[in-house]
mmCIF file of C-alpha atoms in Angstrom:
data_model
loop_
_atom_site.group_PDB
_atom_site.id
_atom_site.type_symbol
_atom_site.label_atom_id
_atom_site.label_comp_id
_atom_site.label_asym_id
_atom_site.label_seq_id
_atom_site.Cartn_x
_atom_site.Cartn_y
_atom_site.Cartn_z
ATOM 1 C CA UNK A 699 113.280 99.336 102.184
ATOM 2 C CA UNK A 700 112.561 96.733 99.765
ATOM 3 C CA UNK A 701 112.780 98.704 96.870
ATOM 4 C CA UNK A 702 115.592 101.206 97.978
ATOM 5 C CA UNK A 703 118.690 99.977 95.500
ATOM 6 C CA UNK A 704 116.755 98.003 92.750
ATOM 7 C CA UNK A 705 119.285 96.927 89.554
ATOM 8 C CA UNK A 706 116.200 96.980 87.826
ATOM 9 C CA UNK A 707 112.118 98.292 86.980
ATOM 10 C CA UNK A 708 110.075 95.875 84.517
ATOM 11 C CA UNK A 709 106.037 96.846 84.087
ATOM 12 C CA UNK A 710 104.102 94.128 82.601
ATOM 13 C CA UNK A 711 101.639 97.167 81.234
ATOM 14 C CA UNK A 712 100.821 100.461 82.095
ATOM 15 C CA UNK A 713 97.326 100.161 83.839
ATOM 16 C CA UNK A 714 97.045 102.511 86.819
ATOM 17 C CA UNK A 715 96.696 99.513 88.716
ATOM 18 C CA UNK A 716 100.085 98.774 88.497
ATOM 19 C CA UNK A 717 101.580 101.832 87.608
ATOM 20 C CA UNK A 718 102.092 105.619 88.253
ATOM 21 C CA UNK A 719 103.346 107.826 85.785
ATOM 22 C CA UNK A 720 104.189 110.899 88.191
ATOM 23 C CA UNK A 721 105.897 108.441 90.460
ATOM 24 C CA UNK A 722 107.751 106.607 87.864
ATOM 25 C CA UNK A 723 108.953 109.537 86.056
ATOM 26 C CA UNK A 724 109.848 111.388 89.544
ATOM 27 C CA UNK A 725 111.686 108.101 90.588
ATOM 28 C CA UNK A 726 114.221 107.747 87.098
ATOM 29 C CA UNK A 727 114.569 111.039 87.268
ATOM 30 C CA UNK A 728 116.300 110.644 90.803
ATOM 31 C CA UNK A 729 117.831 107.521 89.969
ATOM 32 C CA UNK A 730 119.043 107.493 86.531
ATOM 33 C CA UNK A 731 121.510 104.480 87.053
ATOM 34 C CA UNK A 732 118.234 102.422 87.675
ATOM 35 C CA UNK A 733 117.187 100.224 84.415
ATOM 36 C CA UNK A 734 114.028 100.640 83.465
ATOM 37 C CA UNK A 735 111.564 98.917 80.779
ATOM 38 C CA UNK A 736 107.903 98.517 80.094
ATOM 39 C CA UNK A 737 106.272 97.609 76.757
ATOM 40 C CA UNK A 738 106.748 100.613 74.217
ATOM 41 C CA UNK A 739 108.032 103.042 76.726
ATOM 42 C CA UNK A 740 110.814 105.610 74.983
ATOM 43 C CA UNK A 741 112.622 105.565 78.433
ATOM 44 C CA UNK A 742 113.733 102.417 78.607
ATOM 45 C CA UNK A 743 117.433 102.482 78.588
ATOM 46 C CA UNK A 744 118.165 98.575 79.496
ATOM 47 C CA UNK A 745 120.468 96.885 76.399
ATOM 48 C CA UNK A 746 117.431 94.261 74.573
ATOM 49 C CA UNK A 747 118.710 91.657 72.410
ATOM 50 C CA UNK A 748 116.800 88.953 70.327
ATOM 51 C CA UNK A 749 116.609 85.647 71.003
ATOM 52 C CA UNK A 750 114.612 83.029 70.397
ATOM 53 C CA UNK A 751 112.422 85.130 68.454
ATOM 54 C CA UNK A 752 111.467 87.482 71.620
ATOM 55 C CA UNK A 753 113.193 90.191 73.344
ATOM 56 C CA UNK A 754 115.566 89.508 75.884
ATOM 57 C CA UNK A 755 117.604 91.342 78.671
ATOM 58 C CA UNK A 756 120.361 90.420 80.385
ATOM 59 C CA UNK A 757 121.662 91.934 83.357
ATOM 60 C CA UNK A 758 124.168 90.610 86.331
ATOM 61 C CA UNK A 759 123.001 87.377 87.129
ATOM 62 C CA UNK A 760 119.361 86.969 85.339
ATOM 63 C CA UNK A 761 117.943 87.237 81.703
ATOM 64 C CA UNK A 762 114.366 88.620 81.534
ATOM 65 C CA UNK A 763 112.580 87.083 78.468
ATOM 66 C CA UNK A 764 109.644 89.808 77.340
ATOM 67 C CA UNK A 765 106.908 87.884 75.812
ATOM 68 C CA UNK A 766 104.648 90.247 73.940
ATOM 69 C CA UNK A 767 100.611 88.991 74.809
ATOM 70 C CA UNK A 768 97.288 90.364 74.453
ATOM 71 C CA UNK A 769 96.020 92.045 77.442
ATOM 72 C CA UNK A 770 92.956 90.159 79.161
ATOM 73 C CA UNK A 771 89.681 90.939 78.467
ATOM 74 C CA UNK A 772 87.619 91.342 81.488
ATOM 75 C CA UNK A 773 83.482 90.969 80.957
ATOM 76 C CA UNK A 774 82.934 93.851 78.033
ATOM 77 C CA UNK A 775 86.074 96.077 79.383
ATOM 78 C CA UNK A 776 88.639 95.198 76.099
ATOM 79 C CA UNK A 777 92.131 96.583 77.119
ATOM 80 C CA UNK A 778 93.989 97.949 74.053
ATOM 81 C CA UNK A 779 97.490 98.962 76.182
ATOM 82 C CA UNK A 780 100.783 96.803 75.183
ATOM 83 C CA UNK A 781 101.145 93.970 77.259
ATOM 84 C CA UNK A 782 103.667 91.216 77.963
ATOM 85 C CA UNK A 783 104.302 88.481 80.535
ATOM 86 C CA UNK A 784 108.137 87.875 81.745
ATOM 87 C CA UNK A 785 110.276 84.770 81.947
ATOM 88 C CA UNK A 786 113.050 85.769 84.674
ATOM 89 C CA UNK A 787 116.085 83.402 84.708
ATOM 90 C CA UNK A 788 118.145 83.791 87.463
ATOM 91 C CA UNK A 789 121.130 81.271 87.602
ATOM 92 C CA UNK A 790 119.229 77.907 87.463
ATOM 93 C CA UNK A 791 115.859 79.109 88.609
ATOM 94 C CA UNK A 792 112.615 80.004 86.462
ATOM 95 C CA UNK A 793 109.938 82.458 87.420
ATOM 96 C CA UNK A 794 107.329 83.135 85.240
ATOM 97 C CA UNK A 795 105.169 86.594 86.181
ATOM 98 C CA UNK A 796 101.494 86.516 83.627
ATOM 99 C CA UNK A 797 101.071 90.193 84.510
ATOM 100 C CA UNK A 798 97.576 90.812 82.932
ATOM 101 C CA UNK A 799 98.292 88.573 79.776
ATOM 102 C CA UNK A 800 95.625 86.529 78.356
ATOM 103 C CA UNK A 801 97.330 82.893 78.664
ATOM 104 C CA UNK A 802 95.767 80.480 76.442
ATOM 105 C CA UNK A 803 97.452 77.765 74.550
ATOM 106 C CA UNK A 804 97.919 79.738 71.653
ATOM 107 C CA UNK A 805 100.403 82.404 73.706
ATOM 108 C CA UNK A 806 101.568 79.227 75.326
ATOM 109 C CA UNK A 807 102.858 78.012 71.572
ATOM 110 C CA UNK A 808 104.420 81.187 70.580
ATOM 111 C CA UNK A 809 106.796 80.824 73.179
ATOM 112 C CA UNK A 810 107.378 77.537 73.966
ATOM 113 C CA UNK A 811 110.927 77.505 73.147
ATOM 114 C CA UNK A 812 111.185 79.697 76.074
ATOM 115 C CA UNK A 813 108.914 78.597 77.932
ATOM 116 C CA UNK A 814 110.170 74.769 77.886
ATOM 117 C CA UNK A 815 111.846 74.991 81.159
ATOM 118 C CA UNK A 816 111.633 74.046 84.729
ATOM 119 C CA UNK A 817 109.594 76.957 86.308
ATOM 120 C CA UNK A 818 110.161 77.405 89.927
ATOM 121 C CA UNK A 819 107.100 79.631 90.780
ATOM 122 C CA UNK A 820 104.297 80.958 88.278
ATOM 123 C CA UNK A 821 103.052 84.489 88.981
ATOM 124 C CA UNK A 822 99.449 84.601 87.891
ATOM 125 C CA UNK A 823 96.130 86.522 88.653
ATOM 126 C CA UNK A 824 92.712 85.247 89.485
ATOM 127 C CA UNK A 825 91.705 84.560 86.053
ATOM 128 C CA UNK A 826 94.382 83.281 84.448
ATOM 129 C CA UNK A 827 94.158 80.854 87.239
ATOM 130 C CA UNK A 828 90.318 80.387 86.952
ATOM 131 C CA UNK A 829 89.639 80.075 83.435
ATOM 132 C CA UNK A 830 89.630 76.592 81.037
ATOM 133 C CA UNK A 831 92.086 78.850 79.368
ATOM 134 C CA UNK A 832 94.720 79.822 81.179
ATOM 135 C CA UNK A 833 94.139 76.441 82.995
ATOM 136 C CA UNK A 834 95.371 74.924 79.944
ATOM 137 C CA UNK A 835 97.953 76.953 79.745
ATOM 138 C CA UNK A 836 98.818 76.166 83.087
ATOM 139 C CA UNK A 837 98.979 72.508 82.318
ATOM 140 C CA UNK A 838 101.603 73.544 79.154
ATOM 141 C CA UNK A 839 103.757 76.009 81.338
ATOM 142 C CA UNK A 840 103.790 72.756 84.075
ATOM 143 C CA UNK A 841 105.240 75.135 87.246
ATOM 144 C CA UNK A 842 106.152 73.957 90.490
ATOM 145 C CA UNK A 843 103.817 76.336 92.446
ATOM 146 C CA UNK A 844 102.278 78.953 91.381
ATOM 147 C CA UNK A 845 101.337 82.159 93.202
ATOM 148 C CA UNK A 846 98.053 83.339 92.636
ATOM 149 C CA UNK A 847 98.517 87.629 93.034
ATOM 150 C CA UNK A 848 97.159 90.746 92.081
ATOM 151 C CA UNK A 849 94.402 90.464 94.298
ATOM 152 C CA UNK A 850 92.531 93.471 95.275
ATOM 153 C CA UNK A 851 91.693 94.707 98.607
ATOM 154 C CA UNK A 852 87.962 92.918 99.064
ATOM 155 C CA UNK A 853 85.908 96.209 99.033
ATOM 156 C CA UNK A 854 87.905 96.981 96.002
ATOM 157 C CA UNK A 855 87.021 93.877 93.992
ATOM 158 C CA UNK A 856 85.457 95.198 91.285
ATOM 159 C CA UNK A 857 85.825 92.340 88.995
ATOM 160 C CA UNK A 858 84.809 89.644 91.711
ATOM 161 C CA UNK A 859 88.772 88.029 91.527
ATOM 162 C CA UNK A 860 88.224 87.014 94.990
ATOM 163 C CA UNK A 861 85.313 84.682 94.499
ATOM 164 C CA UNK A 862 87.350 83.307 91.151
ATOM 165 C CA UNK A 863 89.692 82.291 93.643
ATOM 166 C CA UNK A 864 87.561 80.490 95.813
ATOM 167 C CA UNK A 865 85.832 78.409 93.205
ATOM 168 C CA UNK A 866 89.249 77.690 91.776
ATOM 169 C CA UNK A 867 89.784 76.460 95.138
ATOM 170 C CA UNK A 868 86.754 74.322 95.637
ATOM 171 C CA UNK A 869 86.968 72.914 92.489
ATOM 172 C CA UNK A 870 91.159 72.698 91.543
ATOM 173 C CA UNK A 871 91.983 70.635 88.999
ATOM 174 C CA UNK A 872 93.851 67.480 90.649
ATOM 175 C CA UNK A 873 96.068 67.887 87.427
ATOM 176 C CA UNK A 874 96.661 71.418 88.442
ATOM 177 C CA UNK A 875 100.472 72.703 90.437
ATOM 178 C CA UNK A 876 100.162 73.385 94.316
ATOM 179 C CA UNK A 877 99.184 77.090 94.522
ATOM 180 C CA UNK A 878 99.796 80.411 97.299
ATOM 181 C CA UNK A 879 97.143 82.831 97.801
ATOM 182 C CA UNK A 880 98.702 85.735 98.016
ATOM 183 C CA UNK A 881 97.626 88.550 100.232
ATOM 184 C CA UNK A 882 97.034 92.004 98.508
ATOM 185 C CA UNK A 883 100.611 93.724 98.423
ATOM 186 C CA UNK A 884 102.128 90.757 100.208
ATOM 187 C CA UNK A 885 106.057 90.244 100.550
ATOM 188 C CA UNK A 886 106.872 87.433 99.077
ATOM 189 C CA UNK A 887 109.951 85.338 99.533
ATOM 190 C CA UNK A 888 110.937 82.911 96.863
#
């Protein structure tokens, strides 16, 4: 399958959401040439260097920049689990993935050194996407397309993502990149 000889695992966070730890453990444990890293995680064994005041690692063919950012904050539900977006070079394409970050121009200014490059595809959830916030950080970052993901099944939509899709929609920015609605758990090929 898709995931049967990864060179690499990268979480964003460790919500349940995303992430298993019986599975994970079970899998490394198998498959201890795998590299592995998530924010704060004494397991990671991938080699992380500094540059450009964050945390980079480089592996074969791509550099994954690990940009250390607030989790969102979802109506009173305040997330307090480390959280970072990635930057994934891979020869002379850009992919930014938001994870769960809170994008706002400030996070957009801590790492625009980094971020000051021509991004291919943008990786970002329904309200990143939806807010004046990330919005404006959207308009900094400047993708090509972004893919709007991490959307629930619709009877699992506890935090109403699909109808902050659908006024994004309706009422998208003409300043704003094209966008892809992505299907929950949806192969995607860029």
């Amino acid at each position: 399958g898709a995931f049967s000889n990864p060179d690499m695992i990268a979480f964003t966070h460790t919500h349940t959401d995303h992430y298993d730890e019986k599975e994970v453990s079970e899998y490394l444990a198998a498959n201890q040439e795998v590299c592995y890293f998530s924010m704060n995680d004494s397991r990671n064994n991938v080699p992380v260097e500094t540059a450009e005041a964050v945390e980079v690692i480089r592996m074969k063919d791509f550099k994954l920049f690990v940009l250390p950012v607030r989790h969102l904050t979802v109506g009173d539900i305040v997330e307090d689990v480390p959280s970072c977006s990635f930057l994934l070079k891979y020869g002379q394409e850009n992919y930014f993935i938001g994870g769960d970050s809170h994008l706002d121009l400030e996070a957009y200014d801590k790492y625009c050194g980094v971020l000051d490059c021509n991004i291919k595809y943008a990786f970002l959830n329904a309200v990143q996407i939806a807010s004046g916030f990330g919005q404006q950080f959207i308009r900094s970052l400047n993708p090509q397309t972004i893919i709007i993901y991490h959307l629930p099944e619709k009877e699992d939509d506890l935090f109403n993502y699909h109808s902050f899709v659908r006024n994004f929609e309706r009422k998208c920015p003409e300043d704003m990149p094209q966008y892809i609605v992505a299907k929950h758990m949806e192969w995607i090929n860029v």
